[in-house]
Amino acid sequence: MEPWQEIRNELQAALGSAKRLDEVEQIRVRFLGRKGKITLLAKETGFSRLTPEDRRHWGSQLNSLKRWAEESIEQALAEARAREAARAAEASRARLDVTLPGIERRVGSLHPISLVQMELEDIFQGMGFMVLTGYEVETEYYNFDALNIPPDHPARDMQDTFWLDNGMILRTHTSANQVRALEEFGAPLRAIFPGRCFRYEAMDASHENTFYQLEGLLVDRDISVANLIAVMKALLGEVFHREVKVRLRPGFFPFVEPGFELDQQCPFCDGVGCSVCKQSGWIELIPCGLVHPKVLEYGRVDPTQFTGFAFGMGLTRLAMLKFGIPDIRLFNSGDLRFCEQFPVVL
Ligand code: PHE
């Protein structure tokens, strides 16, 4: 047998039984190191004494032996390294300390406006109201004309309304849904319209150009102010989890007659006077009134047969009151620390 075949067999056997990285490393030294078998074989061959033909033969055999040895050892090293890594991973798994605190996972939370909106929808659905949403981009007709708001009314002032290039507007109040709903469903009707509204306002702690309202509309036979007050009291009692005192003051809105501002006795001081109610003991909360006959007509409902009430709650304002939020700008701040503070009670 020629020497290279012998060395091949020997190396193969050695690699076959070597498992650890250092064992393979030793084999590499034993065969390819400075005094390694293959290195010495090349040195001791005494090429000068060979015939040119033998020299070629030996040379090519030695070269291929060397290349094969290098590749085999390289592969064995890689395998040993992989085995070692797997063993290390296994060992660290075994050492898992179950008393360590876990990896914290962030749990999502709901925005306070969503919370208040969901709560109100729930309460109103319990009283038989539909929940409708309408459009944030509205026509001038539904936002103003059909609500008996004449063209020279200050609400149409460029200061208040965002006009789009195509002549449409961003709705300034959820009242824009009143005539849409009457047209679609007729009377009798009970519906609420929660949604986002827009006004061209300078922002400060209590003014935003984007805010949420929740409009309510109830149209039926013989609806009076007493029905309006009863529904408002039931609603506020549920929201604040207690009996709430309310009072009505006259208020003017072209689409209601009579129109009111419904005030709630200040829940923070029980009417004694504090900074929230500016020492008055009352908080102006819900503009409302009996639906103007013209609005019913616009909605193709006969005002001699039906009457109704409407109210426009500021969802944003209600959330501020309910949760004691001091600055309206927090709502759109995008700050998760803000949203995470509100308990989800489902
Ligand atoms: N839409 C009115 C506003 O935004 C509020 C309102 C609604 C008043 C319904 C009366 C009845 O100010």
PDB file of C-alpha atoms in Angstrom, residues 27 54-55 73 83 110 155-156 184 188 195 201 213 235 249 300 318 323 328 342:
ATOM      1  CA  ILE A  27      -5.534  15.557  14.985  1.00  0.00           C
ATOM      2  CA  ASP A  54       7.437   9.161 -10.283  1.00  0.00           C
ATOM      3  CA  ARG A  55       7.969  12.713  -9.193  1.00  0.00           C
ATOM      4  CA  ILE A  73     -10.378  18.320   9.227  1.00  0.00           C
ATOM      5  CA  ARG A  83     -21.950  20.209  18.706  1.00  0.00           C
ATOM      6  CA  LEU A 110     -58.122  51.965  25.170  1.00  0.00           C
ATOM      7  CA  ALA A 155     -71.213  79.124  12.921  1.00  0.00           C
ATOM      8  CA  ARG A 156     -70.557  79.353   9.184  1.00  0.00           C
ATOM      9  CA  GLU A 184     -83.238  57.305   6.168  1.00  0.00           C
ATOM     10  CA  PRO A 188     -90.408  57.322  15.367  1.00  0.00           C
ATOM     11  CA  GLY A 195     -68.050  60.873  16.189  1.00  0.00           C
ATOM     12  CA  GLU A 201     -59.907  76.928  16.564  1.00  0.00           C
ATOM     13  CA  GLN A 213     -69.282  64.591  20.284  1.00  0.00           C
ATOM     14  CA  LEU A 235     -77.646  58.831  31.377  1.00  0.00           C
ATOM     15  CA  ARG A 249     -80.874  77.214  31.230  1.00  0.00           C
ATOM     16  CA  ARG A 300     -89.547  64.593   5.729  1.00  0.00           C
ATOM     17  CA  LEU A 318     -67.220  64.322  29.398  1.00  0.00           C
ATOM     18  CA  PHE A 323     -61.357  61.087  34.531  1.00  0.00           C
ATOM     19  CA  ILE A 328     -57.582  68.728  26.208  1.00  0.00           C
ATOM     20  CA  PHE A 342     -57.456  54.540  32.133  1.00  0.00           C
TER      21      PHE A 342
END
